Short mmCIF file of C-alpha atoms and ligand atoms in Angstrom, two decimals:
data_model
loop_
_atom_site.label_atom_id
_atom_site.label_comp_id
_atom_site.label_asym_id
_atom_site.label_seq_id
_atom_site.Cartn_x
_atom_site.Cartn_y
_atom_site.Cartn_z
CA MET C 1 3.44 86.75 80.49
CA PHE C 2 2.32 84.69 77.49
CA HIS C 3 1.08 81.23 76.64
CA LEU C 4 -0.32 79.16 73.78
CA GLN C 5 -4.02 78.71 73.25
CA CYS C 6 -6.05 76.61 70.83
CA ILE C 7 -8.40 78.77 68.74
CA LYS C 8 -10.87 75.88 68.48
CA CYS C 9 -11.19 74.27 71.95
CA ASN C 10 -9.47 77.05 73.99
CA ALA C 11 -7.07 74.60 75.69
CA THR C 12 -3.97 76.42 76.94
CA TYR C 13 -0.34 75.29 76.95
CA PRO C 14 2.87 76.71 78.42
CA PRO C 15 5.24 78.46 76.01
CA GLU C 16 7.98 75.87 76.44
CA GLU C 17 5.93 73.20 74.72
CA ARG C 18 7.21 72.42 71.28
CA ILE C 19 3.83 72.06 69.58
CA TYR C 20 2.39 73.61 66.44
CA THR C 21 -1.25 72.53 66.71
CA CYS C 22 -3.47 71.60 69.66
CA PRO C 23 -2.52 68.12 70.95
CA ARG C 24 -6.12 67.73 72.16
CA CYS C 25 -8.23 68.66 69.14
CA GLY C 26 -5.77 69.43 66.33
CA GLY C 27 -6.88 73.08 66.17
CA LEU C 28 -4.61 76.00 65.35
CA LEU C 29 -2.62 77.57 68.17
CA GLU C 30 -2.26 81.23 68.94
CA VAL C 31 0.09 83.04 71.31
CA VAL C 32 -1.84 84.93 73.99
CA LEU C 33 -0.10 87.92 75.56
CA GLU C 34 -1.12 89.20 78.96
CA LEU C 35 -1.59 92.80 77.91
CA ASP C 36 -2.11 94.02 81.48
CA LYS C 37 1.49 92.97 82.24
CA ILE C 38 2.87 95.12 79.42
CA HIS C 39 3.96 98.63 80.33
CA VAL C 40 5.21 100.83 77.53
CA THR C 41 4.13 104.13 76.04
CA LYS C 42 4.23 105.46 72.50
CA GLU C 43 6.69 108.10 73.69
CA GLU C 44 9.04 105.41 75.01
CA MET C 45 8.89 103.51 71.73
CA ASP C 46 9.24 106.58 69.50
CA PRO C 47 13.03 107.06 69.61
CA ARG C 48 13.73 103.37 68.93
CA TRP C 49 14.78 102.09 65.50
CA MET C 50 11.89 101.12 63.27
CA GLY C 51 11.37 97.40 62.85
CA VAL C 52 10.05 94.32 64.58
CA TRP C 53 11.97 94.90 67.82
CA LYS C 54 10.72 98.44 68.25
CA TYR C 55 7.66 96.66 69.64
CA ARG C 56 9.70 94.34 71.81
CA GLU C 57 7.21 94.41 74.71
CA PHE C 58 4.65 92.80 72.40
CA MET C 59 7.05 90.12 71.18
CA PRO C 60 6.80 86.91 73.24
CA VAL C 61 10.45 86.06 73.84
CA SER C 62 12.09 85.88 77.24
CA GLU C 63 14.26 88.76 78.48
CA LYS C 64 17.37 86.59 78.24
CA ALA C 65 16.71 85.34 74.73
CA ARG C 66 19.49 85.69 72.18
CA ILE C 67 17.68 87.60 69.46
CA ILE C 68 18.52 86.63 65.91
CA THR C 69 17.97 89.71 63.79
CA LEU C 70 18.89 91.05 60.37
CA THR C 71 17.22 94.41 61.10
CA GLU C 72 13.96 93.39 59.50
CA GLY C 73 10.85 95.55 59.28
CA GLY C 74 10.93 99.34 59.23
CA THR C 75 9.89 99.21 55.58
CA PRO C 76 8.60 102.27 53.69
CA LEU C 77 4.92 103.16 53.61
CA HIS C 78 4.62 104.91 50.25
CA ARG C 79 1.90 107.41 49.62
CA VAL C 80 1.01 106.50 46.03
CA ASP C 81 -0.75 109.56 44.63
CA ASN C 82 -0.50 108.66 40.94
CA LEU C 83 -2.41 105.45 41.54
CA ARG C 84 -4.74 107.16 43.96
CA GLU C 85 -5.73 109.62 41.25
CA GLU C 86 -6.11 106.91 38.65
CA PHE C 87 -8.30 104.80 40.93
CA GLY C 88 -10.22 107.77 42.27
CA VAL C 89 -9.83 106.81 45.90
CA LYS C 90 -9.39 109.17 48.83
CA GLU C 91 -6.05 108.05 50.24
CA LEU C 92 -3.79 105.20 49.13
CA TYR C 93 -0.58 103.73 50.51
CA VAL C 94 1.66 100.81 49.62
CA LYS C 95 3.60 99.11 52.41
CA ASN C 96 6.73 97.91 50.65
CA GLU C 97 7.79 94.69 52.33
CA GLY C 98 10.19 94.00 49.49
CA ALA C 99 12.54 96.32 51.39
CA ASN C 100 13.15 93.64 54.03
CA PRO C 101 16.61 91.98 54.23
CA SER C 102 15.62 88.94 52.18
CA GLY C 103 13.09 90.88 50.12
CA SER C 104 9.82 89.77 51.72
CA PHE C 105 7.66 90.15 54.84
CA LYS C 106 8.68 86.66 55.96
CA ASP C 107 11.73 88.17 57.69
CA ARG C 108 9.45 89.69 60.34
CA GLY C 109 8.30 86.23 61.29
CA MET C 110 11.65 84.54 61.07
CA THR C 111 13.43 86.90 63.47
CA VAL C 112 11.01 85.74 66.17
CA GLY C 113 10.69 82.15 64.90
CA VAL C 114 14.42 81.49 64.74
CA THR C 115 14.98 83.26 68.08
CA LYS C 116 12.36 80.86 69.50
CA ALA C 117 14.02 77.87 67.83
CA LEU C 118 17.22 78.66 69.75
CA GLU C 119 15.32 79.20 73.00
CA LEU C 120 13.73 75.78 72.59
CA GLY C 121 17.13 74.19 71.95
CA ALA C 122 16.58 73.25 68.30
CA ARG C 123 19.58 72.26 66.21
CA ALA C 124 17.85 72.07 62.86
CA VAL C 125 14.99 74.01 61.31
CA ALA C 126 12.86 73.29 58.26
CA CYS C 127 10.00 74.57 56.15
CA ALA C 128 8.08 73.87 52.99
CA SER C 129 7.81 76.92 50.83
CA THR C 130 6.57 78.49 47.64
CA GLY C 131 9.90 80.35 47.88
CA ASN C 132 9.98 83.37 50.15
CA THR C 133 9.73 81.47 53.42
CA SER C 134 12.72 79.36 52.39
CA ALA C 135 14.79 82.40 51.38
CA SER C 136 14.06 84.06 54.70
CA LEU C 137 14.54 81.00 56.89
CA ALA C 138 17.81 80.15 55.14
CA SER C 139 19.26 83.58 55.94
CA PHE C 140 18.18 83.62 59.61
CA ALA C 141 19.28 80.01 60.14
CA ALA C 142 22.68 81.01 58.74
CA VAL C 143 23.25 83.71 61.42
CA ALA C 144 21.89 81.42 64.12
CA ARG C 145 24.18 78.62 62.89
CA LEU C 146 21.31 76.16 62.62
CA SER C 147 21.05 73.49 59.95
CA CYS C 148 18.29 74.38 57.55
CA ILE C 149 16.24 72.16 55.29
CA VAL C 150 13.74 73.56 52.81
CA LEU C 151 11.24 71.70 50.67
CA LEU C 152 10.25 73.45 47.45
CA PRO C 153 7.76 72.39 44.77
CA THR C 154 9.79 71.38 41.70
CA GLY C 155 9.77 73.86 38.85
CA LYS C 156 7.32 76.22 40.55
CA THR C 157 9.63 78.30 42.70
CA ALA C 158 10.64 81.70 41.34
CA MET C 159 14.33 81.86 40.48
CA GLY C 160 15.33 84.64 42.88
CA LYS C 161 13.91 82.76 45.86
CA LEU C 162 15.54 79.47 44.96
CA ALA C 163 18.85 81.28 44.46
CA GLN C 164 18.58 82.85 47.93
CA ALA C 165 17.84 79.56 49.67
CA ILE C 166 20.90 78.03 48.01
CA LEU C 167 23.10 81.08 48.64
CA HIS C 168 22.41 81.12 52.38
CA GLY C 169 23.33 77.47 52.68
CA ALA C 170 19.99 75.71 53.13
CA ARG C 171 19.74 72.11 52.02
CA VAL C 172 17.19 72.45 49.27
CA ILE C 173 14.97 69.48 48.52
CA ALA C 174 12.84 69.78 45.39
CA ILE C 175 9.63 67.88 46.01
CA GLU C 176 7.96 66.37 42.99
CA GLY C 177 4.60 67.75 43.96
CA ASN C 178 2.99 71.07 44.84
CA PHE C 179 3.36 73.24 47.95
CA ASP C 180 0.49 71.58 49.81
CA GLU C 181 2.14 68.17 49.44
CA ALA C 182 5.51 69.57 50.47
CA LEU C 183 3.96 71.13 53.60
CA GLU C 184 2.24 67.92 54.59
CA LEU C 185 5.56 66.07 54.23
CA VAL C 186 7.67 68.59 56.11
CA ARG C 187 5.24 68.61 59.02
CA ARG C 188 5.61 64.87 59.35
CA VAL C 189 9.36 64.84 58.90
CA CYS C 190 9.76 67.54 61.57
CA ASP C 191 7.65 65.52 64.01
CA GLU C 192 9.45 62.27 63.38
CA MET C 193 13.01 63.58 63.12
CA ASN C 194 13.05 66.27 65.83
CA ILE C 195 13.45 69.23 63.53
CA TYR C 196 11.91 72.60 64.38
CA LEU C 197 9.16 73.57 61.91
CA LEU C 198 9.07 77.18 60.76
CA ASN C 199 6.07 77.36 58.47
CA SER C 200 3.37 79.85 59.43
CA ILE C 201 1.48 77.11 61.28
CA ASN C 202 4.16 77.90 63.89
CA PRO C 203 2.39 80.45 66.13
CA TRP C 204 5.63 82.17 67.21
CA ARG C 205 6.47 83.15 63.67
CA LEU C 206 3.15 84.95 63.32
CA GLU C 207 4.03 87.04 66.37
CA GLY C 208 6.83 88.66 64.36
CA GLN C 209 4.56 89.17 61.39
CA LYS C 210 2.02 91.05 63.45
CA SER C 211 4.55 93.92 63.56
CA LEU C 212 3.44 94.69 60.01
CA GLY C 213 0.14 95.86 61.46
CA PHE C 214 1.89 97.74 64.28
CA GLU C 215 4.12 99.53 61.83
CA ILE C 216 1.34 100.66 59.50
CA VAL C 217 -0.52 102.53 62.25
CA ASP C 218 2.75 103.83 63.73
CA GLN C 219 3.78 105.24 60.34
CA LEU C 220 0.36 106.84 59.92
CA GLU C 221 0.95 108.60 63.24
CA TRP C 222 -1.50 106.34 64.99
CA GLU C 223 -4.33 107.09 62.58
CA VAL C 224 -5.95 103.81 61.64
CA PRO C 225 -6.59 103.25 57.92
CA ASP C 226 -10.09 102.17 56.88
CA ARG C 227 -8.79 99.10 55.12
CA ILE C 228 -5.67 96.96 54.78
CA ILE C 229 -5.48 94.79 51.66
CA VAL C 230 -3.28 91.68 51.86
CA PRO C 231 -2.49 88.83 49.46
CA VAL C 232 -3.63 85.51 50.90
CA GLY C 233 -1.81 82.20 50.45
CA ASN C 234 -1.36 80.08 53.53
CA CYS C 235 -3.23 82.69 55.63
CA GLY C 236 -0.42 83.54 58.01
CA ASN C 237 0.12 87.18 57.23
CA SER C 238 -3.47 88.39 57.03
CA SER C 239 -4.28 86.80 60.38
CA ALA C 240 -1.06 88.05 62.00
CA ILE C 241 -1.73 91.65 60.98
CA TRP C 242 -5.23 91.41 62.47
CA LYS C 243 -3.92 89.89 65.70
CA GLY C 244 -1.39 92.67 66.12
CA LEU C 245 -3.88 95.43 65.52
CA LYS C 246 -6.34 93.90 67.94
CA GLU C 247 -3.61 93.88 70.58
CA PHE C 248 -2.83 97.55 69.96
CA TYR C 249 -6.56 98.28 70.18
CA GLU C 250 -7.01 96.41 73.44
CA TYR C 251 -3.85 97.95 74.83
CA GLY C 252 -5.21 101.40 73.97
CA PHE C 253 -2.70 102.51 71.31
CA ILE C 254 -5.43 102.83 68.66
CA ASP C 255 -9.13 103.63 68.97
CA ARG C 256 -10.56 101.63 66.08
CA LEU C 257 -9.68 98.78 63.74
CA PRO C 258 -9.32 98.54 59.95
CA ARG C 259 -11.17 96.15 57.66
CA ILE C 260 -8.94 93.27 56.58
CA THR C 261 -9.38 92.48 52.91
CA GLY C 262 -7.74 89.37 51.46
CA ILE C 263 -6.95 88.77 47.80
CA GLN C 264 -6.26 85.41 46.16
CA ALA C 265 -5.50 84.35 42.61
CA GLU C 266 -8.49 82.85 40.79
CA GLY C 267 -6.74 79.51 40.27
CA ALA C 268 -5.90 79.17 43.97
CA ALA C 269 -8.79 80.76 45.84
CA PRO C 270 -10.10 78.30 48.45
CA VAL C 271 -10.42 81.04 51.08
CA VAL C 272 -12.47 83.25 48.78
CA HIS C 273 -14.83 80.32 48.14
CA ALA C 274 -15.15 79.56 51.86
CA TYR C 275 -15.80 83.24 52.58
CA ARG C 276 -18.55 83.43 49.97
CA GLU C 277 -20.18 80.24 51.17
CA GLY C 278 -20.02 81.23 54.82
CA LEU C 279 -17.78 78.30 55.81
CA ASP C 280 -15.27 78.35 58.69
CA GLU C 281 -12.86 75.99 56.96
CA VAL C 282 -11.78 75.68 53.36
CA VAL C 283 -12.47 72.96 50.83
CA PRO C 284 -9.00 72.46 49.34
CA VAL C 285 -8.40 73.28 45.67
CA GLU C 286 -6.83 70.18 44.13
CA ASN C 287 -4.50 71.60 41.49
CA PRO C 288 -3.89 75.24 42.35
CA GLU C 289 -2.48 77.24 39.46
CA THR C 290 -1.46 80.87 39.13
CA VAL C 291 1.31 83.03 37.76
CA ALA C 292 1.67 84.32 41.34
CA THR C 293 3.63 81.24 42.48
CA ALA C 294 4.02 82.65 46.01
CA ILE C 295 0.30 82.11 46.61
CA ARG C 296 -0.11 78.95 44.53
CA ILE C 297 -1.63 77.19 47.54
CA GLY C 298 -4.70 74.93 47.53
CA ALA C 299 -5.01 73.90 51.18
CA PRO C 300 -4.05 76.88 53.36
CA VAL C 301 -3.40 75.69 56.90
CA SER C 302 -4.32 78.87 58.76
CA ALA C 303 -7.52 79.55 56.79
CA PRO C 304 -9.79 79.59 59.88
CA LYS C 305 -7.69 82.46 61.30
CA THR C 306 -7.98 84.55 58.14
CA LEU C 307 -11.70 83.85 57.75
CA ARG C 308 -12.15 85.01 61.33
CA ALA C 309 -10.05 88.15 60.73
CA VAL C 310 -11.95 89.11 57.59
CA ARG C 311 -15.36 88.54 59.17
CA GLU C 312 -14.59 90.14 62.55
CA SER C 313 -13.17 93.21 60.85
CA GLY C 314 -16.00 93.58 58.36
CA GLY C 315 -13.59 93.07 55.47
CA LEU C 316 -13.83 91.23 52.18
CA MET C 317 -12.24 88.43 50.17
CA GLU C 318 -11.82 88.65 46.39
CA ALA C 319 -10.12 86.67 43.64
CA VAL C 320 -8.26 88.17 40.67
CA SER C 321 -7.06 86.67 37.39
CA ASP C 322 -3.44 86.24 36.34
CA GLU C 323 -3.97 88.87 33.68
CA GLU C 324 -5.23 91.37 36.25
CA ILE C 325 -2.26 90.57 38.50
CA LEU C 326 0.33 91.15 35.78
CA HIS C 327 -1.39 94.36 34.71
CA ALA C 328 -1.39 95.63 38.30
CA GLN C 329 2.29 94.72 38.70
CA LYS C 330 3.13 97.00 35.76
CA MET C 331 0.85 99.78 36.98
CA LEU C 332 2.57 99.93 40.34
CA ALA C 333 6.01 99.75 38.73
CA ARG C 334 5.33 102.34 36.03
CA ARG C 335 3.22 104.86 37.93
CA GLU C 336 4.93 104.68 41.30
CA GLY C 337 8.39 103.18 40.77
CA ILE C 338 7.68 100.29 43.07
CA GLY C 339 8.66 96.83 41.82
CA VAL C 340 6.80 93.94 43.42
CA GLU C 341 6.32 90.27 42.63
CA PRO C 342 2.98 89.05 41.20
CA ALA C 343 1.51 87.86 44.54
CA SER C 344 1.97 91.36 45.94
CA ALA C 345 0.44 92.99 42.87
CA SER C 346 -2.72 90.99 43.53
CA THR C 347 -3.64 93.57 46.18
CA ILE C 348 -3.58 96.39 43.62
CA ALA C 349 -5.57 94.24 41.18
CA GLY C 350 -8.05 93.39 43.93
CA LEU C 351 -8.43 97.02 44.97
CA LYS C 352 -9.12 98.05 41.37
CA LYS C 353 -11.72 95.33 40.98
CA LEU C 354 -13.48 96.08 44.28
CA LEU C 355 -13.59 99.81 43.56
CA GLU C 356 -15.08 99.13 40.15
CA SER C 357 -17.73 96.82 41.57
CA GLY C 358 -18.53 99.35 44.27
CA GLU C 359 -17.71 96.97 47.13
CA ILE C 360 -15.00 99.35 48.30
CA ASP C 361 -15.98 102.96 48.75
CA SER C 362 -13.86 105.64 47.06
CA ASP C 363 -13.99 107.58 50.32
CA GLU C 364 -11.66 105.18 52.11
CA ARG C 365 -8.11 105.45 53.35
CA ILE C 366 -6.45 102.26 52.13
CA VAL C 367 -3.13 100.46 52.62
CA CYS C 368 -2.08 97.72 50.18
CA VAL C 369 0.61 95.38 51.50
CA ALA C 370 3.25 94.63 48.85
CA THR C 371 4.69 91.45 50.31
CA GLY C 372 7.70 90.68 48.11
CA HIS C 373 10.25 92.34 45.78
CA ALA C 374 10.03 92.30 41.98
CA LEU C 375 13.46 90.67 41.66
CA LYS C 376 12.18 87.55 43.38
CA ASP C 377 10.73 86.52 40.04
CA PRO C 378 12.54 88.26 37.16
CA GLU C 379 11.47 85.58 34.69
CA ILE C 380 7.78 86.45 34.81
CA ILE C 381 8.58 90.12 34.14
CA ILE C 382 10.64 89.30 31.05
CA LYS C 383 8.03 86.82 29.87
CA SER C 384 5.09 89.19 30.23
CA SER C 385 6.75 92.32 28.83
CA GLU C 386 7.91 93.63 25.47
CA ALA C 387 11.35 92.36 24.49
CA PRO C 388 14.22 94.89 24.36
CA ILE C 389 14.95 96.37 20.93
CA THR C 390 18.20 95.10 19.42
CA CYS C 391 20.43 97.57 17.68
CA PRO C 392 23.86 97.29 16.10
CA ALA C 393 26.68 99.30 17.74
CA ASP C 394 26.24 102.08 15.22
CA MET C 395 25.33 105.73 15.90
CA GLU C 396 23.14 106.31 12.83
CA ARG C 397 21.10 103.15 13.44
CA LEU C 398 20.80 103.99 17.12
CA LYS C 399 19.46 107.46 16.35
CA LYS C 400 16.78 105.90 14.16
CA VAL C 401 15.75 103.51 16.90
CA VAL C 402 15.66 106.29 19.51
CA ALA C 403 13.59 108.50 17.21
CA GLN C 404 11.13 105.64 16.86
CA VAL C 405 10.66 105.02 20.56
CA LEU C 406 10.58 108.64 21.74
C1 AN7 M 1 5.14 87.45 48.31
O1 AN7 M 1 6.99 81.38 51.05
O2 AN7 M 1 3.69 80.62 51.54
O3 AN7 M 1 -1.03 84.07 53.39
O4 AN7 M 1 6.09 79.45 51.42
O5 AN7 M 1 5.57 84.89 49.42
O6 AN7 M 1 0.89 84.37 54.94
O7 AN7 M 1 0.93 82.57 53.22
C2 AN7 M 1 4.58 82.66 50.73
C3 AN7 M 1 3.49 83.42 50.85
C4 AN7 M 1 1.96 86.66 49.94
C5 AN7 M 1 1.00 84.80 51.23
N1 AN7 M 1 2.92 87.27 49.26
O8 AN7 M 1 1.12 84.97 52.61
C6 AN7 M 1 6.00 80.67 51.23
C7 AN7 M 1 4.66 81.28 51.20
C8 AN7 M 1 4.12 86.70 49.08
C9 AN7 M 1 4.36 85.43 49.62
C10 AN7 M 1 2.13 85.40 50.48
C11 AN7 M 1 3.34 84.77 50.31
P1 AN7 M 1 0.43 83.93 53.61
#
């Protein structure tokens, strides 16, 4: 019903093989579903609970698999009319992935990835992470009763994410280096010490994340938006969304496809550079730096998949500054009541920039994916905002202060 295939040399492998890249050429692997063996209708899916497993037929796990779930997915698709008016665009939505159990879209991938880890008989799982992957993996590993090791770049992981990884019982190893170095190390340690790797290089994890694309069109009553805007770090999510939508298109659930538009932070934008120069692979950025620590990534492993998704879909790639990101974070919070972390706000910043430059048409119907919750990184909010006003516990003084701020 499904198998693994190399996106570079097309070699195929059975699903039981515990591999993350092509043993023949080192290329990235992708799960290939046999869509003609799937039989389900929209009407059959309709009464099911929203979430990743609503689309169970499209999830490559065996019928007998013990599914590890925290009821992930089923997140709100907000129609954001205040922002729409301000930006002067036809129709605008924000998909709020911060509403997932661990507060980010990673949970969609981990429900499938950790289910697969158990199927393959793993006893320990690991990942390197800028934060959210570790928070998510730690919580799913906890329910599955698997040992969990996470490698985080020292001093560059937002506090909420670090706290979650610790809370859920992961063994946290702070690597004195950046995310790219941590990922390189964890890949090797997993190979040499028989630990199951759950970074997004793992093709099974991306199968869960493709439900983000499924859900967007489902929530729009099967009307396909013109464009989906996604923050890009390691290139897992943008490529997973595209894969899912292509499956729905080939299966016949939708009759067209959206443009995938990826946004990076200026200080960590290797995919934007590759896109502009027409390359299929990225030239790594040596010392990536951005306030959006989630996407502080210089050597994204799945870049060829995202470049393919953006080009095939007729989308775009754009980079935004830290200042634009923090401004967009406040716009979304203060006009729409939606609190997101900086990486997620990059999509709003990118949309604003691309509308202003005329690269995105104001006549479009657009969905921005807000990937993680504001509380993941409370420190950056405090640091980039006005300090609270102090006031003695005295009614007269308080009235003066209130009169001033009204
Ligand atoms: C909020 O947690 O890479 O392009 O290790 O946390 O699929 O990597 C996080 C990535 C966007 C980028 N938004 O997605 C990690 C990690 C948020 C994120 C991304 C991440 P990918």
